[in-house]
Coordinates of C-alpha atoms in Angstrom, one line a residue:
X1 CA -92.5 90.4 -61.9
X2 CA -91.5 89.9 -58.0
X3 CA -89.0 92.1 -57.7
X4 CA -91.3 95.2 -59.2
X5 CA -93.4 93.3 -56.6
X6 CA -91.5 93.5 -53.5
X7 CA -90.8 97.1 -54.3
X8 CA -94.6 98.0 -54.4
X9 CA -95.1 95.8 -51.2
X10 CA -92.0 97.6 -49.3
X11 CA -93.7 101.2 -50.8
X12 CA -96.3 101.0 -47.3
X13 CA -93.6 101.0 -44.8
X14 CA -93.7 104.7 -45.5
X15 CA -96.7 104.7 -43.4
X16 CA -95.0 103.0 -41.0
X17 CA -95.1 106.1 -37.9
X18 CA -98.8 105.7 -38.5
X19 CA -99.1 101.8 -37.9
X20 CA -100.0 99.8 -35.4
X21 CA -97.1 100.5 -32.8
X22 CA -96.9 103.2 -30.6
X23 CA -93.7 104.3 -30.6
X24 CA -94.0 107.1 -28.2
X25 CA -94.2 104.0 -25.3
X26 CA -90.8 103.2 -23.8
X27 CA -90.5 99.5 -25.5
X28 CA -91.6 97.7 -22.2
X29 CA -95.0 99.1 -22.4
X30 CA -97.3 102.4 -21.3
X31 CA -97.0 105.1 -19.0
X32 CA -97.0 104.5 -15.1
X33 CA -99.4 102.0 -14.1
X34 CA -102.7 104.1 -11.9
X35 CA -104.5 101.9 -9.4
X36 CA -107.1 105.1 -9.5
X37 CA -110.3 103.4 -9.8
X38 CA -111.4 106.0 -12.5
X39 CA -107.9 105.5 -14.8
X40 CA -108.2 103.2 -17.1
X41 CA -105.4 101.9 -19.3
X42 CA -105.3 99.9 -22.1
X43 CA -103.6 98.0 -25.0
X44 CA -104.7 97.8 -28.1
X45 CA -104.6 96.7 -31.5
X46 CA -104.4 99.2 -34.5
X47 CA -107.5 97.8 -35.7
X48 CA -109.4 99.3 -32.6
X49 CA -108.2 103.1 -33.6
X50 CA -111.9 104.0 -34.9
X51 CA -113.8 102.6 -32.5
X52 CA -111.7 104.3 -29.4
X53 CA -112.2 107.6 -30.9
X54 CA -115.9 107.2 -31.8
X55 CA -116.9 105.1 -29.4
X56 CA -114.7 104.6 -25.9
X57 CA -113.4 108.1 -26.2
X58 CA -116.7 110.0 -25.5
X59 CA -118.2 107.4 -23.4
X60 CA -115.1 108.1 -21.3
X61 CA -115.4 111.5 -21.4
X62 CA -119.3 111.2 -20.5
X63 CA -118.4 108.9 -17.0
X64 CA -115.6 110.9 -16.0
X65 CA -113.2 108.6 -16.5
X66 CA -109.7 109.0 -17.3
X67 CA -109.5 106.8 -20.4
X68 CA -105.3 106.5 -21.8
X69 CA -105.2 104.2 -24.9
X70 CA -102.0 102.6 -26.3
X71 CA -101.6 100.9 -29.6
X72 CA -99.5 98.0 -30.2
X73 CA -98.8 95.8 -32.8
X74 CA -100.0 92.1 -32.3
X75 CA -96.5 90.6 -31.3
X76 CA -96.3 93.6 -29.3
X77 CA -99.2 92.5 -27.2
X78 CA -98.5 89.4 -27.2
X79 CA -95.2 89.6 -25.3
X80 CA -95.9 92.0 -23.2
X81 CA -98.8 89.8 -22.1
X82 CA -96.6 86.5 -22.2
X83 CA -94.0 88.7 -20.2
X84 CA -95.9 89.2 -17.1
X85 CA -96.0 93.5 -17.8
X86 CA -98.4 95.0 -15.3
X87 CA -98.6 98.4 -17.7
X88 CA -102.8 98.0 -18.5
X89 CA -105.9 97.2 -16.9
X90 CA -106.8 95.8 -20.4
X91 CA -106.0 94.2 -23.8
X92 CA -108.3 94.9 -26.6
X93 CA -107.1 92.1 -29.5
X94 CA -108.1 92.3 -33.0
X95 CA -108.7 88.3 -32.5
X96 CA -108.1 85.5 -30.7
X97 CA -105.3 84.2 -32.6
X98 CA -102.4 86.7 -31.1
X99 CA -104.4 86.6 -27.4
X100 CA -104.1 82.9 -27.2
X101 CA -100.5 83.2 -28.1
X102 CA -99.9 86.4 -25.2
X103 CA -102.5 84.5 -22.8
X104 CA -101.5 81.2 -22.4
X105 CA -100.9 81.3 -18.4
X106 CA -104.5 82.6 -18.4
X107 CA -103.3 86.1 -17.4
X108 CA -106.7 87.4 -18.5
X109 CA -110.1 87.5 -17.2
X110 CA -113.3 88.1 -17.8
X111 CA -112.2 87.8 -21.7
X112 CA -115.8 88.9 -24.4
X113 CA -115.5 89.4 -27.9
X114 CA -116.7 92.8 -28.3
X115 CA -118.2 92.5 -32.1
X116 CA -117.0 90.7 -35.0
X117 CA -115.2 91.2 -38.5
X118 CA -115.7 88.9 -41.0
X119 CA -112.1 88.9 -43.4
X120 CA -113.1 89.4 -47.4
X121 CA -111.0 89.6 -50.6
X122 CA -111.8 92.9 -51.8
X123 CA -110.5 94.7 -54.8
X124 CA -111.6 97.8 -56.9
X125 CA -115.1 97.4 -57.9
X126 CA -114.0 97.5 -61.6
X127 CA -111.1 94.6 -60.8
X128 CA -113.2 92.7 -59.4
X129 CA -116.2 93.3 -62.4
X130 CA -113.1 92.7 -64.4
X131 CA -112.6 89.1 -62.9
X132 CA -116.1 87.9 -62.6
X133 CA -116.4 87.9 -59.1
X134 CA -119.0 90.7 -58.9
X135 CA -122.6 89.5 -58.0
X136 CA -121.5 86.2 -56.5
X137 CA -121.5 84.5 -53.5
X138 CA -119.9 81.1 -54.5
X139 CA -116.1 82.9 -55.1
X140 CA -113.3 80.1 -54.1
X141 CA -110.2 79.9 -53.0
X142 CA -109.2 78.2 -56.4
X143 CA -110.7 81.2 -57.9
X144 CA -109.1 83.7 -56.4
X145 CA -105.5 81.7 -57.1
X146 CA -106.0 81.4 -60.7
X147 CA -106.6 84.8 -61.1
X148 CA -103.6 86.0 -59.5
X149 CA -101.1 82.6 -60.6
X150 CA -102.6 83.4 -64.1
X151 CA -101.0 87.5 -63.9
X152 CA -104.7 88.8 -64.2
X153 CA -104.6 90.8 -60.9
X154 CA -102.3 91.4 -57.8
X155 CA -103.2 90.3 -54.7
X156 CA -101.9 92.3 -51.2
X157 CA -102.4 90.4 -47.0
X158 CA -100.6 91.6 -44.4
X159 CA -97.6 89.1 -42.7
X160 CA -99.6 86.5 -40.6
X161 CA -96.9 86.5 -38.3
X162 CA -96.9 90.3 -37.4
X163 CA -100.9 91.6 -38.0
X164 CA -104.2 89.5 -37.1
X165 CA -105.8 90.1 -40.5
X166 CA -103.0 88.2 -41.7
X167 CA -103.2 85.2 -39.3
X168 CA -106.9 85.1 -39.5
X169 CA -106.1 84.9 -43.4
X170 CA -103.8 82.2 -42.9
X171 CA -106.0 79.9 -40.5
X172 CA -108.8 80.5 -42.8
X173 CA -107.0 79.0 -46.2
X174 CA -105.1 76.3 -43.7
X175 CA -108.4 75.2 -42.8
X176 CA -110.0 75.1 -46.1
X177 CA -106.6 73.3 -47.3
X178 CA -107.4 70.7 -44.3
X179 CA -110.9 70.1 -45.8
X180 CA -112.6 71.2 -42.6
X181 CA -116.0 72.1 -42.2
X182 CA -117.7 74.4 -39.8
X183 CA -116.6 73.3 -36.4
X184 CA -113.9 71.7 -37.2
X185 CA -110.3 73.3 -35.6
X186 CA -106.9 72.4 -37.4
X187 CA -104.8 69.7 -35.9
X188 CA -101.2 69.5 -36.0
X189 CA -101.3 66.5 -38.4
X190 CA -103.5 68.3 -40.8
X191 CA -100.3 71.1 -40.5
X192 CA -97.8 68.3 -40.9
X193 CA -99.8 66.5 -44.0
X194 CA -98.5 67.3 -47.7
X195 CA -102.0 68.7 -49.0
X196 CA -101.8 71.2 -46.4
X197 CA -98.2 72.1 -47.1
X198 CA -98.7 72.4 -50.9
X199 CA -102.1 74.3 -50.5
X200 CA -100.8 76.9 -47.9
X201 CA -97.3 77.4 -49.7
X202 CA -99.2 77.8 -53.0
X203 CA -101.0 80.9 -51.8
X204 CA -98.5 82.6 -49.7
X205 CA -96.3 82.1 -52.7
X206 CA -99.0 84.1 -54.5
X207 CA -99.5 87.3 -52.1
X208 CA -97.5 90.3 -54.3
X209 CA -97.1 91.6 -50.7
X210 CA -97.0 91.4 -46.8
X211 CA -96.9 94.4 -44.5
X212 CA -96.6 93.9 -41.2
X213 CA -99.7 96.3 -40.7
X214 CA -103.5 96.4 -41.4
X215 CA -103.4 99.9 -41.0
X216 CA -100.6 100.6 -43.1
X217 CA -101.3 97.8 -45.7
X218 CA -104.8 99.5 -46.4
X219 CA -104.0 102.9 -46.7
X220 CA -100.9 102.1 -48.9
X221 CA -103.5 99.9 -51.3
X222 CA -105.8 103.0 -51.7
X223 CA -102.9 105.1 -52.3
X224 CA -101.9 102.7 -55.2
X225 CA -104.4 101.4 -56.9
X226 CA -102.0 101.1 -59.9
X227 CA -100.3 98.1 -58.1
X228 CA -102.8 96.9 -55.1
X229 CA -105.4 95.7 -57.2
X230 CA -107.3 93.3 -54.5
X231 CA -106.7 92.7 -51.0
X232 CA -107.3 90.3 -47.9
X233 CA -108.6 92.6 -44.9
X234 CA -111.3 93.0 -42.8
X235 CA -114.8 93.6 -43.5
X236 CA -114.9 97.0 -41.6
X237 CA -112.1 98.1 -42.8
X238 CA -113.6 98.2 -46.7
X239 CA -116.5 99.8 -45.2
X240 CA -114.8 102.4 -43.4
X241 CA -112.2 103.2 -46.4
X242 CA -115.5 103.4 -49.0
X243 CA -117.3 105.7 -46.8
X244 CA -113.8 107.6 -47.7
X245 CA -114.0 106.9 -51.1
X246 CA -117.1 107.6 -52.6
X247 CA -117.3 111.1 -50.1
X248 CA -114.5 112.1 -52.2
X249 CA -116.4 111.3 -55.5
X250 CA -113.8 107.9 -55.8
X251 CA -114.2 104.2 -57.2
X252 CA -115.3 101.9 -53.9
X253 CA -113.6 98.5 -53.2
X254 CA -116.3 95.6 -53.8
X255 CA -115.8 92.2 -51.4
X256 CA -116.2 88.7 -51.8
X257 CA -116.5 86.3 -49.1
X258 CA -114.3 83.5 -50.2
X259 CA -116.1 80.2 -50.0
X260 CA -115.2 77.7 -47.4
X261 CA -112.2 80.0 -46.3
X262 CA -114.3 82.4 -44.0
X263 CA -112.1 83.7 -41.2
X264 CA -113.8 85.8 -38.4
X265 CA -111.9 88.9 -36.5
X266 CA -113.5 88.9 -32.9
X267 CA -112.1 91.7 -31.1
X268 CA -111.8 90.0 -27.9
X269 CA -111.3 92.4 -24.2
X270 CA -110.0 91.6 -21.0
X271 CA -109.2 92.8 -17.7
X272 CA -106.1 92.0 -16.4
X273 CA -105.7 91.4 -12.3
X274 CA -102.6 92.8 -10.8
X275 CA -103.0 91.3 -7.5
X276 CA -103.7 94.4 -5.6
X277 CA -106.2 96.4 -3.4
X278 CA -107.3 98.2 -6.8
X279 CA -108.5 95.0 -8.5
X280 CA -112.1 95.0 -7.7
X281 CA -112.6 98.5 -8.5
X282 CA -110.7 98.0 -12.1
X283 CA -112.4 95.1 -12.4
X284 CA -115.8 96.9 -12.6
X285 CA -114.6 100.0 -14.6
X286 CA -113.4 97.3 -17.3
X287 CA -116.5 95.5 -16.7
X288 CA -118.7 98.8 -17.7
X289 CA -116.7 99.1 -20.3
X290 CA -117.8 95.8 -21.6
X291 CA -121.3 96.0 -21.0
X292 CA -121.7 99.5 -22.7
X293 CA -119.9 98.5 -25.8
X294 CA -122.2 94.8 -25.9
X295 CA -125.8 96.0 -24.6
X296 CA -125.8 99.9 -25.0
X297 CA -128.2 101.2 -27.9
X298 CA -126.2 104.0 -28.7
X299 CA -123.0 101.9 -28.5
X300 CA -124.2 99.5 -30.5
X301 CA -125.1 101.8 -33.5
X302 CA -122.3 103.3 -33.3
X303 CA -120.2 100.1 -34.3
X304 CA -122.9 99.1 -36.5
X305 CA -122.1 102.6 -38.6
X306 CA -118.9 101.6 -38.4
X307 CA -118.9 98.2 -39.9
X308 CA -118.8 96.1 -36.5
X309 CA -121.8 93.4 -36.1
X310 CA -122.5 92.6 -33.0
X311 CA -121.2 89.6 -30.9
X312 CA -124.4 88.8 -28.9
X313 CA -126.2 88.2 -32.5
X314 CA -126.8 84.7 -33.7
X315 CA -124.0 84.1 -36.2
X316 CA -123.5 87.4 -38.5
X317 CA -126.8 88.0 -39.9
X318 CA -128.0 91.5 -39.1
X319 CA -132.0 92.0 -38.6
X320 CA -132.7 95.9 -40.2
X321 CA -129.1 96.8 -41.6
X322 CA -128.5 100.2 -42.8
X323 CA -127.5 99.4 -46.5
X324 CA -125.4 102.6 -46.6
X325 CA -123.2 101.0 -44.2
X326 CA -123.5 97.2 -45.3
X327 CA -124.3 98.2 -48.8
X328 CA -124.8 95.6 -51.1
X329 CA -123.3 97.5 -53.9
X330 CA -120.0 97.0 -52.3
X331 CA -120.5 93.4 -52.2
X332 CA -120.8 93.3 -48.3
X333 CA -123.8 91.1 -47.2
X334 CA -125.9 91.9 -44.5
X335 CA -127.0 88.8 -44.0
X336 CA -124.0 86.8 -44.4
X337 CA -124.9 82.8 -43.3
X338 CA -121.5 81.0 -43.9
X339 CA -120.2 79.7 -40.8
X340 CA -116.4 81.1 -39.7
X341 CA -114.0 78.9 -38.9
X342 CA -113.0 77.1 -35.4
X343 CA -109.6 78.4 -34.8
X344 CA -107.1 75.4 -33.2
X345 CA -104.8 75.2 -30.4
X346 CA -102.6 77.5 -29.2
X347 CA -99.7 75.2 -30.2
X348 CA -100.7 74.9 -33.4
X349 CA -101.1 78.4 -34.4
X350 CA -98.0 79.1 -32.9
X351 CA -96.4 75.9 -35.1
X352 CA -98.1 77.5 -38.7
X353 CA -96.6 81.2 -37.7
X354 CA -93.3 79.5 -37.0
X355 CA -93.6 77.8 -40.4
X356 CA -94.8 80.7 -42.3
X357 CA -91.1 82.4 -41.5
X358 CA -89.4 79.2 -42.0
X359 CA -90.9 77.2 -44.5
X360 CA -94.3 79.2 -46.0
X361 CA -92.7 82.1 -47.2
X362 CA -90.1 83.0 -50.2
X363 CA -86.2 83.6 -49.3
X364 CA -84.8 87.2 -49.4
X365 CA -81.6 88.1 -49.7
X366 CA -81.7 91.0 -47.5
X367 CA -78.7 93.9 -47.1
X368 CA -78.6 96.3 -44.7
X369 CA -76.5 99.1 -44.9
X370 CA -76.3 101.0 -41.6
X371 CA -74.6 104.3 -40.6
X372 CA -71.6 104.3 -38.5
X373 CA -70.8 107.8 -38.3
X374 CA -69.9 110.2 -35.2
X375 CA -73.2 111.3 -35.0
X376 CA -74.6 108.2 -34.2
X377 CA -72.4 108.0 -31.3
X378 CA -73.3 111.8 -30.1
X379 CA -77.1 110.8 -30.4
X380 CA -77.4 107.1 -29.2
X381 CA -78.4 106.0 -32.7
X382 CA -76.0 103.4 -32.3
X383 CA -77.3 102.5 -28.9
X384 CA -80.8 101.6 -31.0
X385 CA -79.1 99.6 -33.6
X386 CA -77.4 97.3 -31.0
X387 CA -80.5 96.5 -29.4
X388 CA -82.6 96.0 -33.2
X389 CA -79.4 93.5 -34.1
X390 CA -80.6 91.1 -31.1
X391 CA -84.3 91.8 -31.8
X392 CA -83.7 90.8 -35.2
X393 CA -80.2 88.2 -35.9
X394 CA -80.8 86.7 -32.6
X395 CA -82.8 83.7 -32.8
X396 CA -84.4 83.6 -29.3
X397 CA -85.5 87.1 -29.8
X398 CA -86.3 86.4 -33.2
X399 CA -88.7 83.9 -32.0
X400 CA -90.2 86.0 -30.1
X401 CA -90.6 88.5 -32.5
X402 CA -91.5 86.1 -34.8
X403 CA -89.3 87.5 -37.3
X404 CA -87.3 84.0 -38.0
X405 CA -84.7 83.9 -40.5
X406 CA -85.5 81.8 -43.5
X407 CA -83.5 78.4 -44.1
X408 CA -82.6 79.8 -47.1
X409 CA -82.3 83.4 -46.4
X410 CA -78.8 85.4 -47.3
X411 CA -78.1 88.4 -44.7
X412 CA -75.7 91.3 -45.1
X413 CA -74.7 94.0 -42.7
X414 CA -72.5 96.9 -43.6
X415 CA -71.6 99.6 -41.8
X416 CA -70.6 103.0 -43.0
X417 CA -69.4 106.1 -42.4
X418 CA -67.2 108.3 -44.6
X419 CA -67.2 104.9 -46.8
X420 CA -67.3 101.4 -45.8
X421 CA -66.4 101.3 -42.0
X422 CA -67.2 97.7 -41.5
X423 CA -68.1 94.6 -43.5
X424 CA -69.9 92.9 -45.7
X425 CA -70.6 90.4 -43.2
X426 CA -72.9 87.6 -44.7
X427 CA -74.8 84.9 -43.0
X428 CA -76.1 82.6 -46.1
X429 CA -79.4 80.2 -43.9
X430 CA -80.4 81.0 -40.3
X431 CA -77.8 78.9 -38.5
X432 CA -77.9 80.7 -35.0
X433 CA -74.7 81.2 -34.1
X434 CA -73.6 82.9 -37.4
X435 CA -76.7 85.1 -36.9
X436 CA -75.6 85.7 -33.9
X437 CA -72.2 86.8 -34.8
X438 CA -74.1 89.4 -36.7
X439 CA -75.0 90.9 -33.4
X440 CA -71.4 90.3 -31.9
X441 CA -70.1 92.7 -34.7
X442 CA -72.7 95.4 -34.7
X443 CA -72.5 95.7 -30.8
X444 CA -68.7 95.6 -31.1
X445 CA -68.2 98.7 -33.6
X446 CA -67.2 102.4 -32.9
X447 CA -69.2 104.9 -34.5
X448 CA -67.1 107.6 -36.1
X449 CA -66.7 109.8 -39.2
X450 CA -68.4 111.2 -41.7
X451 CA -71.5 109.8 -43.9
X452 CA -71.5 108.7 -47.2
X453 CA -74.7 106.6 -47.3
X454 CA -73.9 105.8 -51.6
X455 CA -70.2 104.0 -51.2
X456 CA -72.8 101.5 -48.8
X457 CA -75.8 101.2 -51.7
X458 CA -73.3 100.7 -54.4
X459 CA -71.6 97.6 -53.0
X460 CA -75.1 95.9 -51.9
X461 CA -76.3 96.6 -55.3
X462 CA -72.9 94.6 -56.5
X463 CA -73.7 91.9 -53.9
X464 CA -77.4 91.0 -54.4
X465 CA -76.4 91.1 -58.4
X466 CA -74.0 88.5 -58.0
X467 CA -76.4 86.8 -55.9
X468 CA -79.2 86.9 -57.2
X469 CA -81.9 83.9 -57.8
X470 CA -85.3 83.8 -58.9
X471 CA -85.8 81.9 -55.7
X472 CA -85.2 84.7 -53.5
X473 CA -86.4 88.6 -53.1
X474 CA -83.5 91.1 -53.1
X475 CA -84.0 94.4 -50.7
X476 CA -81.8 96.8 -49.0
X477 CA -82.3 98.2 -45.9
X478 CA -80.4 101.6 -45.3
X479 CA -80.4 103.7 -42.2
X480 CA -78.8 107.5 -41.5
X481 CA -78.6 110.0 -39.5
X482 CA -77.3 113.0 -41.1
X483 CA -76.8 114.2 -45.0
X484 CA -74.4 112.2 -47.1
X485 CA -71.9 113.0 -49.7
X486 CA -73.5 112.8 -52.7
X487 CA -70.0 112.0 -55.3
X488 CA -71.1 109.0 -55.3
X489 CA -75.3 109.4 -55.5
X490 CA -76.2 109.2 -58.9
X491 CA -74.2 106.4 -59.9
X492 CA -75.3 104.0 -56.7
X493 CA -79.6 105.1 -57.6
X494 CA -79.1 104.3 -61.4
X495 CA -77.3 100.8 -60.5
X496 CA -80.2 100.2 -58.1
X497 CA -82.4 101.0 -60.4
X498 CA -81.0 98.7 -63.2
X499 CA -81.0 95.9 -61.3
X500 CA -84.6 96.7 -59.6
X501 CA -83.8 96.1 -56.0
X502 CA -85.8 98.3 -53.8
X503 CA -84.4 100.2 -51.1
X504 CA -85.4 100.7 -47.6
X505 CA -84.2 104.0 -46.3
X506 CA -84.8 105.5 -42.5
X507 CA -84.3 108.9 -41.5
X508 CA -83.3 108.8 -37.8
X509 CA -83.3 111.5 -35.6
X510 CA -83.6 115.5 -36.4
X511 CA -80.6 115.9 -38.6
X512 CA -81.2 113.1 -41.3
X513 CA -82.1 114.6 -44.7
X514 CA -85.2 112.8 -46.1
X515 CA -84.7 114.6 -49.2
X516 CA -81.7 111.8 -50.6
X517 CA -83.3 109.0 -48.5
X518 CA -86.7 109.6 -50.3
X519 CA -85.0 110.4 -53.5
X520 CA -83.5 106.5 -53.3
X521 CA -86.4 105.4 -52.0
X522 CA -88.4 106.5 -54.4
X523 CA -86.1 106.3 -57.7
X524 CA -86.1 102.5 -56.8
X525 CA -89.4 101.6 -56.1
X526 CA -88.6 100.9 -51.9
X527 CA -89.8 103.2 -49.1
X528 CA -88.8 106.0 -47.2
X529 CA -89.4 106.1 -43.3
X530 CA -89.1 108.5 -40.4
X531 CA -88.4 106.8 -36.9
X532 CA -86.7 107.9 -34.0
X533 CA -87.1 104.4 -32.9
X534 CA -84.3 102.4 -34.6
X535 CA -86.0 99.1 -33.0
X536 CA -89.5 99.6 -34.4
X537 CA -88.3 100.7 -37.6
X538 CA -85.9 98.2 -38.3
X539 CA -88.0 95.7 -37.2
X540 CA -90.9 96.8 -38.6
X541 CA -88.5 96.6 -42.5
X542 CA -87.3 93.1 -41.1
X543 CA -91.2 91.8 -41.0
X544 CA -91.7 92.5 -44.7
X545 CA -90.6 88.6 -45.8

């Protein structure tokens, strides 16, 4: 059952170009910085995409302003935050998890939650008739984890450690797991106690999968209903996609609110000084911003339409809500009285990511085959996987990325060209300097040759055979450039197959063929992706553990 798993959960990295990166920015952040007083430029999450283009965009439009938008993933923002990059006027979070984590040298000011977004488990209305959940109010967490533990559903949350959906998920069940009540934050020896630890691991070990992307993890659900049968995500989000669904004469998704567990997305905004003449003036035209999007009329129906309640309310009751937005018949409550949770200290969030990686989570044994041909030399494709080895095998960066390698983890690189160029190397835990050696290798290797992707797929399929453990997920990662021999192709896809390890592949660049890197992907249950940004893309397949 996990490995058909993993394969659905690798399936939405397809969407990847579409997530929350945006991968047109050079990695260190946005266009030129402007210190024109009507230029405003700012960060956000993926989350923020509707609102921007209903909302900000026209306002902007309306004042005259010059309005540029960026969106980043949450680590993104957080490390260009914690990095001191002077890109943006603003960051626009999805919650206050990630911005405590990019803000602790109180970069920021001026920070307001714009609105907030309670997180549900949802699932197709007849699912969740289908479990008993419809109707209710009182669903649990126990609940929802004997349904899934039992096999009568699947359950889908993004990676805590890459989306805010997925953290807010995370705090929410670490709290109820603490047995705190409203008010009451999470302390590091509630994290470090063995009813937290068994809780927490007992429900991650549940989640059939973890995309590194809200974005991507709900429009791969609805794509696939067959295998994402419920979900963790936000409120507005199951709004937004029913509007979708029932337009086009489909089944909605109905939400619970899970008892005791209730995690709330606060979107919060701030300006960020950059110590020059231009501040005051920014300042202001962030300021505006604020104040249009919190006491506006207009502004505010608009984000009610679009499943946002408002931050100045008391709690998240709503007085008059249009039931065709909040529409009961989706399960979402209007008047919704549970208290959210009080999220804790920055070092303790940053101790239950860290743990999630390193402790929460199940192993993989995880192979990546990456091409070594000429061609990756004559287009810097080469250049890009040097610097994804050290985002990804190097612990420091790995830290940051938090993308840690699992104590228990197995890691293969091989490189190929008109066969096996270079390798298997294998780095069995996440001792640092063997990851590291990882990194020595890749940076160390010539490009040159041809490309015969299937001499590469065959061997990992041997490998994670021999290796393989009900304790651990099995995946291969494969990368290319160009169009491969294909002597070789139907032999490599049918052992993959047999053995049901999903695969992985990225078309880089204008001359990969994405007919045999779907056809693999596809055959075997994985994912196909098309990136010109060997970084994002390998660290985006890197984030699904």
């Amino acid at each position: 059952m996990r490995t058909r798993v993993l394969s659905v959960m690798l399936a939405a990295v397809v969407l990847l170009s579409a997530g929350c990166d945006d991968t047109s920015d050079p990695p260190g952040g946005g266009a030129p910085y402007s210190s024109d007083p009507k230029v405003l430029q700012l960060v956000a999450g993926s989350e923020q995409q509707s609102v921007l283009d209903t909302v900000v965009k026209p306002w902007c439009r309306e004042k005259g302003y010059d309005c540029r938008f960026t969106l980043k993933g949450s680590v993104d923002q957080a490390r260009l935050l914690a990095s001191g990059n002077a890109d943006y006027d603003a960051y626009w979070f999805a919650s206050s998890v990630f911005s405590q984590i990019g803000d602790q040298a109180g970069k920021l000011s001026d920070v307001k939650p714009m609105f907030l977004t309670p997180v549900v488990y949802a699932g197709w209305r007849s699912e969740m008739q289908r479990l008993g959940f419809t109707g209710r109010t009182d669903v649990a967490v126990k609940d929802v984890l004997d349904a899934v533990e039992s096999g009568k559903t699947t359950v889908w949350v993004t990676n805590p450690t890459q989306s805010n959906s997925g953290a807010t998920v995370l705090f929410g069940f670490l709290n109820h797991f603490a047995g705190n009540g409203p008010g009451q934050a999470l302390t590091q020896a509630q994290l470090d106690s063995p009813a937290v630890d068994a809780g927490i691991s007992r429900f991650i070990q549940a989640m059939d999968a973890t995309p590194p992307s809200t974005g991507t993890l709900m429009n791969d659900c609805l794509a696939r209903p067959d295998a994402c049968r419920t979900v963790f995500t936000y409120e507005d989000l199951v709004i937004e996609k029913n509007q979708e669904l029932v337009k086009a004469g489909k089944e909605p998704l109905y939400a619970v609110y899970p008892k005791g567990a209730l995690a709330i997305s606060d979107a919060p905004l701030g300006f960020l000084p950059h110590g020059t003449d231009a501040d005051p003036a920014k300042r202001a035209l962030v300021t505006e911003l604020q104040n249009y999007l919190l006491t506006d009329a207009a502004a505010k129906a608009k984000l009610l339409a679009l499943g946002r309640r408002p931050a100045t309310g008391i709690g998240l009751t709503l007085d008059n809500p249009d039931l065709k937005v909040f529409n009961p018949d989706w399960g979402i409550q209007a008047n919704l009285r549970e208290q959210g949770i009080t999220y804790p200290s920055v070092a303790v969030i940053k101790a239950a990511l860290d743990r999630y990686q390193t402790h929460y989570r199940k192993p993989v044994d995880a192979y990546y085959c990456l091409d070594g041909s000429g061609s990756m030399n004559d287009n810097k494709g080469w250049d890009g996987v040097r610097d994804a080895a050290h985002q990804i095998f190097d612990a420091d960066q790995a830290a940051l990325n938090l993308l840690q390698t699992h104590p228990e983890d197995i890691t293969t690189v091989t490189v190929f060209n008109s066969g096996i160029a270079a390798g298997p190397w294998r780095v069995t835990g996440n001792d640092a300097g063997q990851l590291h050696g990882l990194t020595e290798k890749i940076v160390a290797h010539a490009p040159g040759s041809g490309t015969n992707m299937y001499a590469c797929l065959k061997q990992a399929v041997s490998a994670l055979t021999a290796s393989k453990s009900a304790a651990r997920k099995s995946l291969v990662i494969v990368m290319s450039d160009g169009m491969s021999e294909d002597a070789e192709q139907a032999e490599a896809v049918a052992a993959l197959k047999a053995a049901g390890v999903p695969v992985v592949a990225i078309a880089f660049g204008d001359d990969a063929d994405p007919g045999q890197l779907k056809q693999v992907a596809e055959a075997t249950g994985g994912a196909f992706v098309q990136q010109n940004d060997l970084v994002a893309a390998l660290r985006t397949a890197a984030g699904y553990k």
